[in-house]
Amino acid sequence: MNKKIGLALGGGAVLGAAHIGIIKAIEERNLEVSYISGTSIGAFVGALYAFGKSCKEIEQIGLKLQWVDITSLSLSKYGLLSNDKLGELVTKHIGDKNIEEAPIPLAMVATDATSGKKVVLKKGNLAKAVMASTCIPGIFIPKEEDNKILIDGGIVENVPSKTAREMGADYVIGVDLNAQHTYPKPDNILDVILNSFHFIMKQTVSLQTQHADLLIKPDLSSFNRSDINQVQDLMQKGFEDGKEALNKIEF
């Protein structure tokens, strides 16, 4: 395929582990990704891949993750938790890099908490951008960048296929982690907030995904978006459903 492929990785909290399996399926097809856009957990996984981490390396990072590794309690009036540890994790595995240094051009989506507008982060500190894109409102403390208060990009573009197209992609593969997800009774406040947040996002995602040439919608209905112990199974499910979706098209 001579077209430049853009990979748009959507948000979905712990369900983002499925992205790793989908990347594995893409690699198995020997597809070259020319652009990566990511929102929320998609920004984290996308950053690792854009900076040259192999699928196997990303798998190992995902399997070792625990909530204590990426969050800490906050005394801020703006959020219950800080995700500064997530930024430290990015720096640990990639280094103190700027977004524009990525071997594969990378963009991450955040939301301006003052205006509600989409903010596409393509330059500046990588770790800060990942933290901004993953700042789920009410849970994580927003990040300040260029006089803007930034929160989770899922509010404005949870599947950043349009962003990938605007980067220059001729063919966009979008990944929607929430399309086939069900919502069981919440077990805790985190589940309540995450469910509410994703109900809001689902109202606009159909418009966002119109910019994707191929939309991968892994069936994650049996998974909880806050249970980090499901990572292995999520990666496998992402691989299986990603492989099936990719086999339906001719490259």
Short mmCIF file of C-alpha atoms in Angstrom, two decimals:
data_model
loop_
_atom_site.label_atom_id
_atom_site.label_comp_id
_atom_site.label_asym_id
_atom_site.label_seq_id
_atom_site.Cartn_x
_atom_site.Cartn_y
_atom_site.Cartn_z
CA MET A 1 0.00 0.00 0.00
CA ASN A 2 1.51 3.29 -1.09
CA LYS A 3 -0.81 5.46 0.93
CA LYS A 4 0.43 7.01 4.16
CA ILE A 5 -1.36 5.33 7.06
CA GLY A 6 -2.50 7.27 10.10
CA LEU A 7 -3.26 5.38 13.30
CA ALA A 8 -5.81 7.08 15.57
CA LEU A 9 -5.89 5.55 19.06
CA GLY A 10 -8.91 6.43 21.18
CA GLY A 11 -9.44 6.81 24.90
CA GLY A 12 -10.90 4.23 27.26
CA ALA A 13 -8.89 4.06 30.50
CA VAL A 14 -7.64 0.51 31.19
CA LEU A 15 -9.32 -0.71 27.99
CA GLY A 16 -6.40 1.01 26.26
CA ALA A 17 -4.40 -2.19 26.72
CA ALA A 18 -6.33 -3.45 23.68
CA HIS A 19 -4.40 -0.87 21.61
CA ILE A 20 -1.25 -2.89 22.20
CA GLY A 21 -2.83 -5.99 20.67
CA ILE A 22 -4.09 -3.99 17.70
CA ILE A 23 -0.59 -2.62 17.10
CA LYS A 24 0.65 -6.21 17.16
CA ALA A 25 -1.91 -7.09 14.48
CA ILE A 26 -0.80 -4.10 12.39
CA GLU A 27 2.82 -5.16 12.67
CA GLU A 28 1.89 -8.72 11.71
CA ARG A 29 0.43 -7.35 8.48
CA ASN A 30 3.71 -5.49 7.89
CA LEU A 31 1.86 -2.18 7.64
CA GLU A 32 3.96 0.96 7.96
CA VAL A 33 2.33 3.63 10.11
CA SER A 34 3.26 7.14 8.96
CA TYR A 35 1.31 9.18 11.53
CA ILE A 36 -0.03 8.53 15.03
CA SER A 37 -2.71 10.49 16.86
CA GLY A 38 -3.81 9.61 20.36
CA THR A 39 -6.37 10.64 22.93
CA SER A 40 -6.11 9.84 26.64
CA ILE A 41 -4.76 6.28 27.05
CA GLY A 42 -4.33 6.30 23.27
CA ALA A 43 -1.86 9.17 23.70
CA PHE A 44 0.21 7.09 26.13
CA VAL A 45 0.33 3.97 23.97
CA GLY A 46 0.77 6.07 20.83
CA ALA A 47 3.73 7.92 22.33
CA LEU A 48 5.52 4.67 23.13
CA TYR A 49 4.99 3.37 19.61
CA ALA A 50 5.87 6.67 17.90
CA PHE A 51 9.17 6.77 19.77
CA GLY A 52 10.23 3.37 18.54
CA LYS A 53 9.15 1.01 21.28
CA SER A 54 8.44 -2.42 19.85
CA CYS A 55 5.11 -4.08 20.43
CA LYS A 56 6.84 -6.56 22.75
CA GLU A 57 8.35 -3.72 24.80
CA ILE A 58 4.98 -1.97 25.08
CA GLU A 59 3.41 -5.27 26.17
CA GLN A 60 5.92 -5.58 29.01
CA ILE A 61 5.28 -2.00 30.12
CA GLY A 62 1.53 -2.63 30.13
CA LEU A 63 1.77 -5.88 32.06
CA LYS A 64 3.81 -4.27 34.83
CA LEU A 65 1.53 -1.26 35.31
CA GLN A 66 -0.43 -0.74 38.51
CA TRP A 67 -2.54 2.26 39.51
CA VAL A 68 0.06 3.14 42.14
CA ASP A 69 2.62 3.48 39.33
CA ILE A 70 0.67 6.16 37.46
CA THR A 71 -1.31 8.05 40.12
CA SER A 72 -0.96 9.60 43.54
CA LEU A 73 -3.35 11.33 45.91
CA SER A 74 -3.76 15.06 45.44
CA LEU A 75 -4.49 17.97 47.73
CA SER A 76 -5.60 20.09 44.78
CA LYS A 77 -9.13 21.50 44.56
CA TYR A 78 -9.14 20.55 40.86
CA GLY A 79 -8.78 16.78 41.12
CA LEU A 80 -8.69 13.77 43.43
CA LEU A 81 -5.46 12.42 41.99
CA SER A 82 -2.29 13.52 40.25
CA ASN A 83 -1.08 11.72 37.14
CA ASP A 84 2.45 13.12 37.41
CA LYS A 85 3.70 9.55 37.87
CA LEU A 86 2.41 8.76 34.39
CA GLY A 87 4.62 11.53 33.05
CA GLU A 88 7.55 10.09 34.97
CA LEU A 89 6.83 6.70 33.41
CA VAL A 90 6.90 8.24 29.93
CA THR A 91 10.25 9.87 30.68
CA LYS A 92 11.60 6.63 32.15
CA HIS A 93 10.85 4.61 29.02
CA ILE A 94 11.33 7.23 26.31
CA GLY A 95 13.51 9.92 27.86
CA ASP A 96 13.01 13.65 28.37
CA LYS A 97 11.80 14.25 24.82
CA ASN A 98 9.72 16.74 22.89
CA ILE A 99 6.80 15.50 20.79
CA GLU A 100 8.37 16.72 17.55
CA GLU A 101 11.35 14.39 18.10
CA ALA A 102 9.22 11.28 17.49
CA PRO A 103 10.45 9.10 14.60
CA ILE A 104 6.79 8.65 13.62
CA PRO A 105 5.00 12.05 13.60
CA LEU A 106 2.81 12.21 16.69
CA ALA A 107 -0.12 14.34 17.83
CA MET A 108 -2.08 14.15 21.08
CA VAL A 109 -5.50 15.59 21.77
CA ALA A 110 -6.47 17.53 24.89
CA THR A 111 -9.35 19.85 25.80
CA ASP A 112 -9.12 23.47 26.89
CA ALA A 113 -11.07 23.46 30.17
CA THR A 114 -11.88 27.16 29.79
CA SER A 115 -13.18 27.26 26.21
CA GLY A 116 -14.05 23.61 25.62
CA LYS A 117 -12.04 23.66 22.38
CA LYS A 118 -9.82 20.92 21.03
CA VAL A 119 -6.10 21.40 21.56
CA VAL A 120 -3.79 19.34 19.35
CA LEU A 121 -0.38 18.89 20.94
CA LYS A 122 2.33 18.37 18.31
CA LYS A 123 5.22 20.25 19.91
CA GLY A 124 6.66 20.62 23.37
CA ASN A 125 7.40 18.28 26.24
CA LEU A 126 6.16 14.76 25.55
CA ALA A 127 5.46 13.72 29.15
CA LYS A 128 3.42 16.86 29.85
CA ALA A 129 1.36 16.31 26.72
CA VAL A 130 0.56 12.71 27.67
CA MET A 131 -0.46 13.86 31.15
CA ALA A 132 -2.69 16.59 29.71
CA SER A 133 -4.44 14.24 27.28
CA THR A 134 -5.17 11.73 30.07
CA CYS A 135 -6.51 14.19 32.68
CA ILE A 136 -9.98 12.74 33.23
CA PRO A 137 -12.02 15.61 34.73
CA GLY A 138 -12.84 15.18 38.39
CA ILE A 139 -10.17 12.53 38.82
CA PHE A 140 -6.86 14.01 37.69
CA ILE A 141 -5.52 17.53 38.21
CA PRO A 142 -5.60 19.49 34.91
CA LYS A 143 -2.31 20.53 33.33
CA GLU A 144 -1.38 24.08 32.40
CA GLU A 145 0.25 24.71 29.03
CA ASP A 146 0.54 27.99 27.07
CA ASN A 147 -1.89 29.70 29.46
CA LYS A 148 -4.47 26.97 28.88
CA ILE A 149 -5.88 24.57 31.46
CA LEU A 150 -5.87 21.20 29.72
CA ILE A 151 -7.97 18.14 30.47
CA ASP A 152 -8.73 14.80 28.79
CA GLY A 153 -9.04 15.02 25.01
CA GLY A 154 -11.88 12.51 24.99
CA ILE A 155 -14.31 15.35 25.58
CA VAL A 156 -13.65 16.82 22.14
CA GLU A 157 -12.24 13.94 20.05
CA ASN A 158 -12.07 10.56 21.70
CA VAL A 159 -11.14 8.79 18.46
CA PRO A 160 -8.75 11.30 16.87
CA SER A 161 -9.22 10.21 13.25
CA LYS A 162 -9.71 13.76 11.99
CA THR A 163 -6.47 14.77 13.67
CA ALA A 164 -4.65 11.92 11.91
CA ARG A 165 -6.13 13.04 8.59
CA GLU A 166 -5.03 16.61 9.21
CA MET A 167 -1.50 15.41 9.93
CA GLY A 168 -1.30 14.16 6.35
CA ALA A 169 -2.60 10.57 6.45
CA ASP A 170 -4.13 9.23 3.24
CA TYR A 171 -5.65 6.23 4.99
CA VAL A 172 -6.79 6.41 8.62
CA ILE A 173 -7.18 3.41 10.91
CA GLY A 174 -9.23 4.46 13.93
CA VAL A 175 -9.64 2.46 17.13
CA ASP A 176 -12.81 2.93 19.17
CA LEU A 177 -12.50 1.15 22.52
CA ASN A 178 -15.99 2.08 23.66
CA ALA A 179 -18.13 1.10 20.66
CA GLN A 180 -18.95 -2.35 22.00
CA HIS A 181 -18.42 -1.76 25.69
CA THR A 182 -21.19 -2.41 28.22
CA TYR A 183 -21.59 -0.64 31.54
CA PRO A 184 -22.23 -2.88 34.55
CA LYS A 185 -23.23 -1.54 37.92
CA PRO A 186 -20.39 0.69 39.22
CA ASP A 187 -18.34 -0.73 42.08
CA ASN A 188 -16.83 2.54 43.27
CA ILE A 189 -16.57 6.29 42.68
CA LEU A 190 -13.98 5.76 39.96
CA ASP A 191 -16.42 3.59 38.00
CA VAL A 192 -19.18 6.20 38.43
CA ILE A 193 -16.98 9.00 37.09
CA LEU A 194 -15.54 6.93 34.24
CA ASN A 195 -18.96 5.66 33.15
CA SER A 196 -20.45 9.17 33.22
CA PHE A 197 -17.50 10.56 31.29
CA HIS A 198 -17.80 7.94 28.57
CA PHE A 199 -21.57 8.32 28.27
CA ILE A 200 -20.95 11.94 27.31
CA MET A 201 -18.26 11.03 24.80
CA LYS A 202 -20.39 8.42 23.05
CA GLN A 203 -22.78 11.15 21.91
CA THR A 204 -20.19 12.61 19.53
CA VAL A 205 -17.94 9.71 18.63
CA SER A 206 -19.99 8.69 15.57
CA LEU A 207 -19.19 12.04 13.98
CA GLN A 208 -15.50 11.72 14.84
CA THR A 209 -15.14 8.25 13.37
CA GLN A 210 -16.48 9.33 9.97
CA HIS A 211 -12.93 10.45 9.21
CA ALA A 212 -11.59 6.89 9.55
CA ASP A 213 -11.24 4.67 6.49
CA LEU A 214 -11.15 1.63 8.74
CA LEU A 215 -12.66 1.69 12.21
CA ILE A 216 -11.59 -1.10 14.54
CA LYS A 217 -14.14 -1.68 17.29
CA PRO A 218 -12.88 -4.48 19.55
CA ASP A 219 -15.60 -6.19 21.55
CA LEU A 220 -14.58 -5.26 25.08
CA SER A 221 -18.03 -5.77 26.60
CA SER A 222 -16.75 -8.24 29.18
CA PHE A 223 -14.05 -5.93 30.56
CA ASN A 224 -14.08 -3.32 33.32
CA ARG A 225 -12.43 -0.04 32.33
CA SER A 226 -10.82 0.44 35.76
CA ASP A 227 -9.53 -3.09 36.54
CA ILE A 228 -5.84 -3.07 35.71
CA ASN A 229 -5.55 -6.83 36.25
CA GLN A 230 -7.21 -7.46 32.86
CA VAL A 231 -4.32 -6.10 30.78
CA GLN A 232 -3.14 -9.45 29.39
CA ASP A 233 -6.63 -10.45 28.26
CA LEU A 234 -7.30 -7.00 26.81
CA MET A 235 -4.13 -7.16 24.73
CA GLN A 236 -5.12 -10.58 23.40
CA LYS A 237 -8.66 -9.41 22.57
CA GLY A 238 -7.30 -6.34 20.81
CA PHE A 239 -5.00 -8.55 18.75
CA GLU A 240 -7.76 -10.97 17.76
CA ASP A 241 -10.33 -8.31 16.83
CA GLY A 242 -7.71 -6.09 15.21
CA LYS A 243 -6.45 -8.96 13.07
CA GLU A 244 -10.00 -9.80 11.99
CA ALA A 245 -10.72 -6.18 11.04
CA LEU A 246 -7.49 -5.80 9.09
CA ASN A 247 -8.15 -9.04 7.19
CA LYS A 248 -11.34 -7.59 5.76
CA ILE A 249 -9.52 -5.03 3.66
CA GLU A 250 -6.99 -5.22 0.88
CA PHE A 251 -3.63 -3.47 1.34
#
